[in-house]
XYZ file of C-alpha atoms in Angstrom:
745
model
C -0.484 0.064 -0.038
C 1.095 3.429 -0.866
C 2.600 6.428 1.654
C 1.586 9.915 1.016
C 2.956 13.646 1.958
C 1.825 16.212 3.014
C 2.724 19.942 4.358
C 1.056 22.236 6.132
C 2.090 25.527 7.890
C 3.725 24.596 11.076
C 2.393 24.094 14.554
C 4.162 25.608 17.297
C 6.791 23.337 18.789
C 5.148 22.050 22.364
C 5.845 19.331 24.486
C 7.745 17.182 21.469
C 7.706 18.321 18.014
C 6.919 15.401 16.607
C 3.949 13.291 16.649
C 2.581 9.621 15.542
C -0.771 8.478 15.273
C -2.202 4.870 13.970
C -5.744 3.729 13.410
C -6.882 0.080 12.079
C -9.957 0.225 10.024
C -11.364 -2.890 11.500
C -10.705 -5.624 15.122
C -9.368 -8.790 12.608
C -10.641 -12.371 14.136
C -8.741 -14.989 13.845
C -7.196 -15.345 10.541
C -8.600 -12.123 8.874
C -6.815 -8.585 8.102
C -7.499 -5.475 8.567
C -6.085 -2.495 7.565
C -3.451 -0.038 9.573
C -3.097 3.508 8.605
C -0.240 5.609 10.258
C 0.865 9.112 9.742
C 4.316 11.012 11.344
C 4.053 15.135 11.956
C 7.306 17.288 12.383
C 6.721 20.654 13.469
C 10.508 21.353 12.551
C 12.436 20.308 10.556
C 14.649 16.693 10.689
C 16.938 14.728 9.103
C 17.031 11.297 9.125
C 13.660 10.426 10.970
C 13.195 6.359 11.586
C 10.115 5.229 11.390
C 9.248 1.604 12.777
C 5.440 0.243 13.355
C 5.570 -3.004 15.138
C 3.357 -5.641 15.099
C 3.582 -8.390 17.768
C 3.646 -12.075 17.185
C 0.009 -12.715 17.440
C -0.600 -10.806 13.881
C 1.885 -10.198 10.527
C 2.418 -7.939 8.022
C 0.810 -9.280 5.179
C 1.200 -5.943 2.776
C 4.081 -3.798 3.826
C 3.671 -0.160 3.557
C 5.219 1.162 0.481
C 8.467 2.840 1.082
C 8.916 0.587 4.061
C 10.693 -2.803 4.476
C 9.946 -5.863 7.349
C 11.868 -8.215 8.983
C 10.690 -10.064 11.944
C 12.578 -9.028 15.097
C 12.549 -11.100 18.609
C 11.125 -8.782 21.519
C 10.644 -9.745 25.400
C 7.974 -7.341 25.663
C 5.449 -9.809 27.234
C 2.304 -8.384 24.881
C 4.997 -8.590 21.600
C 4.408 -12.136 22.208
C 8.065 -13.095 21.796
C 8.775 -11.142 18.464
C 7.401 -8.059 16.196
C 7.488 -7.652 12.724
C 8.794 -4.415 12.360
C 8.362 -2.478 9.341
C 11.164 0.712 9.143
C 11.820 3.675 6.984
C 13.802 6.618 7.184
C 13.078 10.125 6.259
C 13.757 13.741 6.465
C 10.686 15.804 7.197
C 10.270 19.695 7.053
C 8.647 22.160 9.537
C 4.529 21.074 8.991
C 5.348 18.013 6.736
C 2.807 14.685 7.545
C 3.970 11.156 6.157
C 1.096 8.754 5.633
C 1.474 5.352 5.816
C -1.192 2.272 4.514
C -1.120 -1.468 5.278
C -2.130 -4.663 5.951
C -1.819 -6.933 9.204
C -3.111 -10.764 9.309
C -4.319 -11.837 12.799
C -2.422 -15.201 13.494
C -3.553 -15.749 16.987
C -6.280 -14.358 19.671
C -5.159 -12.085 22.391
C -4.725 -8.231 22.477
C -2.869 -6.444 19.469
C -0.664 -3.760 20.249
C 0.426 -2.190 17.380
C 3.314 0.190 18.076
C 4.079 3.289 15.865
C 7.252 5.085 16.578
C 9.567 7.833 15.071
C 12.875 9.026 16.581
C 15.295 11.509 14.633
C 18.759 11.230 15.777
C 19.168 14.848 16.778
C 17.360 16.004 20.327
C 15.145 12.652 20.878
C 13.486 13.475 23.923
C 11.642 16.063 22.100
C 11.800 15.245 18.300
C 9.790 11.217 18.691
C 6.868 9.897 19.321
C 5.012 6.810 20.093
C 1.611 5.791 19.406
C -0.437 2.711 20.136
C -3.092 1.038 18.527
C -5.083 -1.769 20.194
C -7.735 -3.978 18.850
C -8.727 -7.250 20.163
C -8.225 -10.653 18.028
C -11.192 -13.244 19.024
C -11.825 -16.547 17.223
C -14.421 -14.809 15.548
C -16.446 -11.398 14.787
C -18.137 -11.587 17.587
C -15.481 -11.802 20.383
C -13.064 -9.073 18.418
C -13.661 -5.480 18.442
C -10.917 -2.693 18.188
C -9.757 -1.307 21.559
C -9.105 -3.256 24.676
C -11.513 -3.709 27.271
C -10.511 -3.217 31.242
C -11.797 -6.059 33.099
C -10.607 -7.731 36.260
C -7.588 -9.796 34.971
C -7.111 -13.463 35.536
C -4.156 -15.041 37.124
C -1.822 -17.740 36.382
C 1.340 -19.360 37.951
C 4.431 -18.529 36.427
C 5.750 -21.611 34.692
C 7.729 -24.109 36.498
C 10.911 -24.072 37.345
C 11.456 -20.258 36.961
C 12.534 -18.004 40.048
C 11.663 -14.870 40.044
C 13.798 -11.824 41.723
C 13.310 -8.701 43.042
C 14.264 -5.574 40.457
C 16.486 -3.721 42.937
C 17.641 -6.224 45.304
C 20.105 -3.666 46.637
C 17.068 -1.717 48.500
C 15.925 -2.914 51.955
C 12.211 -3.609 51.717
C 10.047 -1.397 53.227
C 6.141 -1.663 53.712
C 3.886 0.371 52.511
C 0.927 1.746 54.761
C -1.845 0.018 55.252
C -5.089 2.967 55.140
C -7.546 3.394 52.815
C -7.614 -1.004 52.101
C -10.781 -2.303 52.409
C -11.759 -4.316 55.803
C -13.312 -7.536 55.959
C -16.910 -8.071 55.502
C -19.371 -11.140 55.820
C -23.147 -11.724 55.933
C -22.399 -14.818 57.601
C -22.331 -15.294 61.029
C -19.316 -16.265 63.155
C -19.177 -20.195 63.436
C -17.926 -21.379 66.657
C -14.826 -23.096 66.956
C -14.002 -22.832 63.681
C -10.198 -23.049 62.670
C -8.924 -20.298 60.444
C -7.744 -20.641 57.137
C -4.653 -19.647 55.584
C -3.713 -18.525 52.400
C 0.248 -18.526 50.717
C 1.870 -17.669 47.983
C 3.639 -15.048 45.931
C 2.664 -12.522 43.424
C 4.626 -11.821 40.440
C 4.973 -10.085 36.444
C 7.086 -10.608 33.763
C 8.685 -7.534 32.804
C 9.639 -5.483 29.306
C 13.464 -7.429 29.075
C 11.267 -10.371 29.957
C 12.467 -11.286 33.445
C 10.220 -12.751 35.709
C 10.084 -10.143 39.065
C 8.261 -10.530 42.211
C 6.055 -7.576 43.319
C 6.437 -6.165 46.451
C 3.358 -4.142 48.466
C 0.382 -5.498 46.121
C -2.709 -5.568 48.623
C -4.107 -9.258 48.483
C -7.780 -9.804 49.581
C -9.114 -13.147 50.555
C -12.818 -13.427 48.895
C -15.720 -16.054 49.650
C -17.825 -16.502 46.099
C -21.069 -16.777 47.305
C -24.391 -16.614 45.583
C -25.074 -13.182 46.636
C -22.701 -10.534 47.397
C -19.003 -12.046 47.917
C -17.729 -11.692 51.307
C -14.211 -10.275 51.834
C -12.350 -12.592 54.193
C -9.053 -10.655 54.686
C -6.617 -8.511 53.310
C -2.854 -8.056 53.504
C 0.064 -6.770 51.728
C 2.774 -8.627 49.319
C 5.974 -8.745 51.615
C 9.668 -7.225 50.038
C 9.624 -10.739 47.894
C 6.548 -10.762 46.943
C 5.277 -13.412 49.128
C 2.056 -13.787 51.314
C 0.649 -15.326 53.829
C -3.109 -14.411 54.745
C -5.027 -16.187 57.430
C -8.792 -15.528 58.021
C -11.915 -17.061 59.837
C -13.817 -19.875 57.511
C -17.366 -18.869 58.389
C -19.355 -19.955 55.625
C -21.964 -22.716 56.863
C -22.596 -23.850 52.976
C -19.641 -26.617 53.592
C -16.641 -23.627 54.092
C -15.602 -21.135 51.719
C -15.306 -20.976 47.815
C -11.931 -18.738 48.540
C -11.012 -16.568 45.395
C -7.771 -14.026 45.751
C -7.376 -10.892 44.218
C -4.093 -8.818 43.721
C -5.540 -4.993 43.636
C -2.553 -2.286 42.759
C -3.144 0.342 45.173
C -2.115 0.737 48.817
C -1.746 3.830 50.966
C 1.216 5.698 49.553
C 0.366 4.492 45.264
C -1.872 3.020 42.951
C -1.721 2.339 39.168
C -5.074 2.524 37.656
C -7.252 3.792 34.823
C -10.505 6.481 35.088
C -10.126 5.829 39.572
C -10.280 1.973 38.663
C -7.094 0.302 40.007
C -5.906 -3.019 38.493
C -6.634 -6.024 40.066
C -6.620 -9.788 39.070
C -8.385 -12.709 40.620
C -7.406 -16.339 40.421
C -9.247 -19.319 40.493
C -11.562 -20.167 43.182
C -10.784 -23.213 45.795
C -14.153 -24.391 46.831
C -15.447 -25.773 49.855
C -12.223 -25.305 51.832
C -12.336 -26.948 55.370
C -11.051 -25.683 58.760
C -7.531 -25.038 59.572
C -6.776 -25.728 55.755
C -3.804 -23.680 54.320
C -4.212 -22.897 50.696
C -1.540 -22.735 48.760
C -2.255 -20.454 45.682
C 1.842 -20.720 44.272
C 3.662 -18.049 42.468
C 1.047 -16.148 40.479
C 1.018 -13.679 37.758
C -1.201 -11.567 35.359
C -2.729 -14.039 32.549
C -2.999 -10.805 30.181
C 0.465 -9.875 28.563
C -1.211 -6.431 28.806
C -1.383 -6.473 32.261
C 2.242 -6.385 32.703
C 3.577 -3.276 32.288
C 1.189 -1.839 34.959
C 2.447 -4.527 37.717
C 5.759 -2.813 36.131
C 5.423 0.653 37.120
C 3.782 -0.320 40.169
C 7.142 -2.168 41.095
C 9.146 0.843 40.338
C 7.238 2.857 42.526
C 7.885 0.602 44.935
C 11.567 0.590 44.498
C 11.521 4.701 45.100
C 8.961 3.753 48.255
C 12.139 1.491 49.550
C 14.527 4.418 48.690
C 12.900 7.084 50.285
C 13.586 7.274 54.109
C 10.575 7.400 55.539
C 7.233 5.703 55.621
C 5.353 8.252 53.770
C 7.025 9.995 50.538
C 7.049 13.163 53.031
C 8.610 11.679 56.620
C 6.277 14.720 57.966
C 3.295 13.340 57.083
C 0.648 11.178 59.896
C -1.697 10.021 56.899
C 0.501 9.552 53.992
C -0.724 10.750 50.723
C -1.348 8.606 48.044
C -0.290 9.185 44.561
C -2.353 7.636 41.428
C -0.781 6.872 38.034
C -3.002 6.841 35.243
C -1.954 4.082 32.990
C -3.293 1.811 30.052
C -1.504 -0.050 27.498
C -3.359 1.977 24.383
C -3.495 4.991 26.161
C -1.382 8.344 24.364
C -1.592 11.062 26.356
C 0.555 14.045 24.869
C 3.335 13.562 27.312
C 4.162 11.957 30.848
C 2.976 14.440 33.238
C 1.952 14.974 36.904
C -1.034 16.951 37.946
C -0.934 18.508 41.664
C -4.726 19.339 41.976
C -5.101 15.449 41.780
C -2.000 13.852 42.917
C -1.936 12.065 39.991
C 0.245 10.910 37.331
C -0.448 10.325 34.079
C 1.964 7.763 31.903
C 1.717 7.282 27.974
C 1.132 3.324 26.699
C 4.934 2.631 26.815
C 6.242 4.687 30.001
C 6.354 1.211 32.161
C 9.433 0.302 29.545
C 11.488 2.960 31.396
C 12.007 3.348 35.096
C 13.234 6.864 34.759
C 9.935 8.222 33.460
C 7.849 6.477 35.519
C 9.905 7.338 39.001
C 10.894 10.735 37.869
C 7.130 11.824 37.138
C 6.751 10.101 41.078
C 9.377 12.411 41.988
C 7.548 15.560 40.731
C 4.456 14.542 43.251
C 6.685 13.807 46.332
C 7.722 17.341 46.042
C 4.858 18.337 45.443
C 3.668 16.732 48.809
C 7.090 17.591 50.856
C 6.200 21.242 49.359
C 2.719 20.693 51.192
C 0.803 21.452 47.474
C 2.995 24.941 46.842
C 4.788 23.583 44.031
C 7.444 25.519 42.535
C 6.600 27.946 39.646
C 8.801 26.032 37.349
C 8.238 28.185 34.389
C 9.496 25.838 32.029
C 10.358 27.143 28.259
C 8.497 24.724 25.638
C 10.114 22.772 24.819
C 13.570 22.152 27.278
C 15.791 19.405 27.257
C 17.704 18.192 30.158
C 20.693 19.207 28.765
C 19.634 22.592 27.867
C 19.109 25.840 29.484
C 15.946 26.289 30.917
C 15.641 28.719 34.008
C 16.889 28.380 36.936
C 13.381 27.478 38.373
C 12.666 24.406 35.692
C 16.003 23.181 36.536
C 15.079 22.792 39.675
C 12.045 21.942 39.757
C 13.073 18.847 36.931
C 16.555 18.298 38.012
C 15.417 16.849 41.382
C 13.130 14.251 40.005
C 16.044 13.540 37.515
C 18.497 12.905 40.488
C 15.390 10.913 42.688
C 15.448 8.341 39.570
C 18.956 8.114 39.686
C 19.516 7.512 43.098
C 16.448 5.045 43.073
C 18.156 3.020 40.809
C 21.219 3.510 41.381
C 21.816 4.547 37.672
C 24.018 7.618 36.531
C 21.940 7.890 33.485
C 18.082 8.959 32.366
C 16.815 6.665 29.746
C 13.773 7.606 28.169
C 11.708 6.233 25.428
C 14.411 6.720 22.043
C 17.216 8.736 24.258
C 19.185 8.334 26.732
C 21.098 10.980 28.846
C 23.981 10.574 31.167
C 23.732 12.682 33.836
C 26.646 12.057 35.729
C 29.860 11.745 33.308
C 29.729 15.136 32.060
C 31.475 18.491 32.489
C 32.800 21.544 30.943
C 33.083 21.589 27.986
C 30.773 18.915 27.484
C 29.557 19.216 23.462
C 25.640 20.034 23.206
C 25.259 20.549 27.163
C 24.811 24.086 28.445
C 26.272 25.267 31.647
C 25.269 26.269 35.307
C 22.059 25.684 37.698
C 19.623 26.648 35.040
C 20.393 23.594 33.357
C 18.715 20.450 35.358
C 21.041 18.026 34.472
C 23.663 20.029 35.575
C 21.196 20.213 38.856
C 20.723 16.149 38.852
C 24.620 15.517 38.338
C 25.512 18.014 41.216
C 23.627 15.832 43.461
C 24.534 12.636 42.201
C 28.269 13.911 42.820
C 27.354 15.178 46.055
C 26.495 11.617 47.020
C 27.428 8.728 45.124
C 30.757 6.882 45.478
C 31.898 7.142 42.025
C 34.300 9.945 41.926
C 35.207 11.217 38.341
C 37.673 13.307 36.969
C 38.384 16.487 37.915
C 36.648 17.892 40.834
C 34.360 15.192 42.083
C 35.995 13.779 45.049
C 32.459 14.074 47.536
C 30.575 10.828 48.543
C 27.871 11.802 51.476
C 24.543 10.082 52.822
C 22.193 11.286 50.750
C 19.829 10.978 53.138
C 21.084 13.727 55.496
C 22.812 16.822 53.670
C 20.220 16.632 50.881
C 17.006 14.898 51.385
C 17.171 17.073 55.432
C 17.620 20.046 53.742
C 15.150 19.107 51.044
C 12.560 18.059 53.790
C 12.926 21.013 56.067
C 12.768 24.138 53.435
C 10.805 24.924 50.862
C 13.063 25.322 47.468
C 12.232 27.343 44.046
C 15.830 27.271 42.602
C 19.042 25.044 43.051
C 21.010 28.232 44.536
C 18.008 28.491 47.034
C 18.591 25.032 48.296
C 21.967 25.148 48.630
C 21.938 28.377 50.854
C 19.617 26.617 53.068
C 21.665 23.247 53.114
C 24.394 26.206 54.871
C 21.643 27.032 56.961
C 20.694 24.173 57.740
C 24.155 23.035 59.156
C 25.206 21.374 56.417
C 28.765 21.069 54.534
C 28.748 23.659 51.864
C 32.678 24.088 51.837
C 35.002 23.217 49.266
C 34.208 19.473 49.024
C 30.803 19.801 48.413
C 31.064 22.694 46.290
C 33.514 20.970 43.975
C 31.262 18.599 43.136
C 28.760 21.162 41.812
C 31.772 22.738 40.184
C 32.575 18.948 38.293
C 28.625 19.652 37.209
C 29.655 23.397 35.786
C 27.548 25.105 38.966
C 29.901 27.574 40.439
C 29.038 29.036 43.712
C 32.282 30.217 44.300
C 34.627 27.038 44.258
C 38.272 28.196 45.108
C 39.694 24.484 44.976
C 42.076 24.513 47.532
C 45.980 23.998 46.584
C 48.006 22.194 49.696
C 51.954 22.413 49.971
C 53.684 20.897 47.440
C 49.893 18.976 46.155
C 49.586 18.607 41.993
C 46.529 19.140 39.965
C 46.067 18.276 36.637
C 43.511 20.295 35.031
C 42.144 19.996 31.377
C 42.218 23.598 29.714
C 39.992 25.901 30.746
C 37.349 27.792 29.025
C 37.532 30.716 27.138
C 34.857 32.520 29.774
C 35.944 30.020 32.243
C 38.914 30.314 34.472
C 39.922 27.731 37.152
C 40.033 29.490 40.185
C 42.228 27.953 43.165
C 43.238 29.206 47.075
C 46.453 28.888 48.509
C 47.078 29.988 52.134
C 50.843 30.647 52.954
C 51.793 29.898 56.884
C 55.611 30.414 57.248
C 57.878 33.320 56.844
C 59.614 31.917 53.555
C 58.846 32.677 49.716
C 56.224 30.975 48.295
C 55.566 29.939 44.680
C 52.351 29.081 42.414
C 53.261 27.751 39.223
C 51.268 26.232 36.198
C 52.353 23.930 33.350
C 50.410 24.142 29.980
C 51.064 21.674 27.044
C 53.586 22.382 24.849
C 51.177 23.756 22.456
C 49.244 26.193 24.242
C 49.211 29.321 26.229
C 47.549 29.355 29.932
C 48.050 32.494 31.545
C 48.321 33.079 35.881
C 46.626 35.757 37.893
C 46.917 36.200 41.552
C 44.075 37.268 43.789
C 44.088 38.984 46.940
C 39.971 38.164 47.922
C 37.948 35.345 47.438
C 35.919 37.615 44.810
C 38.561 37.976 42.705
C 38.922 41.646 42.789
C 42.221 42.676 43.956
C 44.788 42.085 41.229
C 48.006 41.069 43.057
C 50.121 39.459 39.533
C 49.948 38.405 36.600
C 52.650 35.618 35.320
C 52.229 35.678 30.946
C 55.246 33.988 29.597
C 54.079 32.545 26.693
C 53.222 29.037 24.717
C 54.676 26.290 26.399
C 56.308 28.091 29.020
C 55.548 27.431 32.413
C 54.052 30.583 34.327
C 54.552 31.154 38.183
C 54.106 33.818 40.926
C 56.051 34.058 43.800
C 54.940 35.628 47.420
C 57.913 37.140 49.768
C 56.005 36.215 53.667
C 59.465 37.198 54.958
C 59.854 40.079 57.480
C 59.506 43.033 56.090
C 57.232 41.134 53.405
C 53.746 39.998 52.510
C 52.137 38.971 55.684
C 51.081 35.082 55.840
C 47.640 34.623 54.600
C 45.248 33.273 51.915
C 45.860 34.046 48.256
C 43.610 33.219 45.152
C 45.271 31.808 41.941
C 43.391 31.804 38.809
C 44.267 30.190 35.264
C 42.904 31.882 31.864
C 42.951 30.366 28.473
C 44.689 31.950 25.928
C 45.159 29.380 23.245
C 45.661 25.815 22.358
C 44.549 22.555 24.196
C 45.238 19.978 26.802
C 45.792 19.264 30.328
C 47.884 21.748 32.969
C 49.583 21.127 35.943
C 49.524 23.559 38.969
C 51.389 23.211 41.975
C 51.869 25.459 45.352
C 55.227 25.223 47.260
C 54.559 26.841 50.469
C 58.417 27.789 51.203
C 59.716 26.471 54.235
C 63.398 25.597 53.767
C 66.423 27.072 53.377
C 68.530 26.114 50.525
C 71.645 23.879 50.705
C 75.112 23.892 49.582
C 73.672 20.790 47.387
C 70.383 19.120 47.625
C 68.416 16.699 44.935
C 64.610 17.048 43.732
C 63.155 14.486 41.951
C 60.421 15.771 39.477
C 58.963 14.309 36.617
C 55.252 15.135 34.696
C 53.565 15.853 38.549
C 56.391 18.161 39.624
C 56.236 21.555 38.408
C 58.412 23.650 40.772
C 60.675 23.629 44.020
C 61.315 26.897 45.865
C 64.487 27.125 48.578
C 65.037 30.766 50.245
C 68.703 31.504 50.551
C 69.512 34.420 53.448
C 72.650 36.539 52.859
C 74.454 39.716 53.618
C 74.135 43.204 51.584
C 76.532 42.433 48.414
C 76.970 38.846 48.634
C 77.440 37.542 45.705
C 76.339 33.759 44.847
C 75.734 31.619 41.798
C 73.286 28.238 41.578
C 73.413 25.943 39.136
C 70.517 22.945 38.771
C 71.986 19.858 36.910
C 69.554 17.239 35.209
C 71.028 13.519 35.285
C 69.300 13.145 31.744
C 68.548 14.635 28.457
C 64.549 14.764 29.017
C 64.907 17.511 31.537
C 64.616 20.880 30.949
C 65.447 22.780 33.957
C 64.723 26.494 34.354
C 66.158 29.001 37.010
C 65.289 32.018 38.930
C 65.995 34.224 41.718
C 63.285 36.262 43.291
C 64.165 39.589 44.793
C 61.745 41.956 46.996
C 64.209 44.495 47.883
C 62.847 48.463 47.410
C 62.840 48.233 43.539
C 60.943 44.986 43.369
C 57.282 43.831 44.572
C 56.950 41.283 47.838
C 54.678 39.705 45.189
C 55.946 38.992 41.423
C 55.542 36.982 38.852
C 58.247 35.159 36.307
C 59.003 38.419 34.125
C 59.979 40.450 37.767
C 62.393 38.083 38.472
C 66.139 39.710 39.572
C 67.731 36.950 37.863
C 67.291 34.000 35.722
C 68.839 30.847 33.390
C 66.056 29.235 30.982
C 67.584 28.847 27.281
C 70.214 26.366 27.866
C 67.854 23.420 26.741
C 66.740 19.669 27.600
C 69.606 17.800 29.524
C 71.898 20.811 30.120
C 72.469 22.781 33.417
C 71.103 26.370 33.978
C 73.043 28.440 36.606
C 72.862 31.908 37.819
C 74.861 34.290 39.439
C 73.524 36.685 41.596
C 75.059 39.494 43.858
C 72.239 40.615 46.722
C 71.198 44.365 46.474
C 71.322 44.949 50.415
C 70.762 47.494 52.326
C 71.127 44.480 55.128
C 70.446 40.665 55.455
C 67.690 39.751 53.061
C 66.181 36.380 52.117
C 65.959 35.518 48.193
C 64.107 32.881 46.787
C 65.494 30.343 44.519
C 63.156 28.843 41.756
C 63.551 25.736 40.353
C 61.152 25.155 36.801
C 60.747 21.690 35.832
C 59.751 22.702 32.180
C 59.885 19.275 30.922
C 61.098 15.857 31.629
C 61.301 12.734 34.821
C 64.485 12.546 36.494
C 66.414 14.085 39.151
C 67.847 17.471 39.193
C 71.424 18.924 41.824
C 70.889 22.114 42.557
C 73.729 23.421 44.366
C 75.065 27.319 45.770
C 78.549 28.568 45.807
């Protein structure tokens, strides 16, 4: 069948810029065919849009749409029945253009047919993609076949023999959901004296979108007596952390013992999965005429119909978030827990996944449970709304907005917190959506296609991740804290409208906002005055500073000697060094601009008559070139010996030694390398009346730099006086690895 194209005036790009739709002309019964029509519209110009139309294994393509090729693809998604017939094409779309396709499918088995049409662009797929699900029920004949799929109580069945279900998040300690809002047992049968109670045992399970069998915790289990009139509710319980249950109740039926069946209900006191206010529930087969004192082994149950599996998977993803969240309720200050209801259906196609603050409801698209990040991100909005007592921040998010793009400080906080929340729950540093994955943690300064600062939700999420996790990345992330204390307690105690406000409140709460935490923020391009500390002879290796984002440090002189801070750029790069007197970088003290491939340094004289010991603030700026540089601080505390050896390699930039002599004394200093790779440079710094107490390389009183690798450098200097004074001998390792012999005569 044919593919057609149409172009209309481009619409405004709102929550997404690509829109898919699909429709069956009829519901085929077993062996019959039906026409499938689908279309994809783009609001913007896009190249290389991939369009897939997946037909589950209970049907097959009888006519592939023109312009598409089809093949069978194995699938673990339960509603795909082990495979899909995937029709595929790739096309360019202009703004306002719609491409339309028609094909035909034949029903080869009975069941729920969920045909998925997906369009994904390679650029910004979180915005430039869409998935639409068209549903039909295939019956054995026309009477039992119909468009759509009716939501009735689902049946249950045993999971396959020999299969072991596992928890989806075994690293989280199981928590028990609140029992509030559960139905109370009721019966119209009078109590029977001395009737021994009956117990039902078993477990509740599901098969996730990867085909793995999982246990489902905190699902409501109800035991019912199947009566001729209204059924009696005998008892209610929750499945435990491993999905298991043991539910005991009186056997009061006078007709020969209760006829017991179980219902598994997707709703507890804190969350539920439903559609149109009806929580999903599943009914077992009935065990008739149960005798007193019996234990009824219902075994490992699961939904019979695969279309329900995503409902249980979403429920379990929310349960994982409940396990992680450090309180019985979403808000630790609540006495009556708020329940967040998730509206989902296998053929529900709202424009986007979203949370509605006014009703405490989340609406999920049909395939959202395949992406746990989506489900728990939306829950994160609900948790924030609950903790903030329904005073949800005015996010002012632009439409569209991106995880890696600038969206404004308020939007970045209200979206970045849920991004972090889902990552923390699943111990996963990625956000996985429909057609895209975004790395949240291993991105820093200079990352392509990423904006910088606290107006970017992905930067906010990454900062929260780096504050808490033990997976520390270069170059500034070295922080590991308990997320349940500093982060979560600040979140609970204050209402924040931006990440900057959250950070101020964190400090007000008495939590650490010093250099360590600031470094984790800086790793994620959020700079709240970070000045990286440099200790005595500590070397830092850092990437090239960006053009408009210098690297800033703090050094502390503590002794009455000369001290030196130095940077060594790559041979093909030029980075300059500045030194300030204040952390706000308003009082410039000195600048070193040695040029490409040269070591820049600034020396500070804290001897008597020099600069008092204290804090100083170096800044490294970019001039040209790329590549890592090394910065080192030599907090001088040693006098020059007649001869001393120094092992210096890639991580060693500078050595400083004081030499104190009377006025008029002439001395010669020699630096001799022990191999041909070493390139020494030698300087004498003086702060006599004609020279400053804080001086750059260019302001050295004497120097020797030109002999090159493997050659000695030598400086002769006569102390100018007028009295005893201390001078700094500065040895720079421009290149190479080995031992220098530094001597004075």
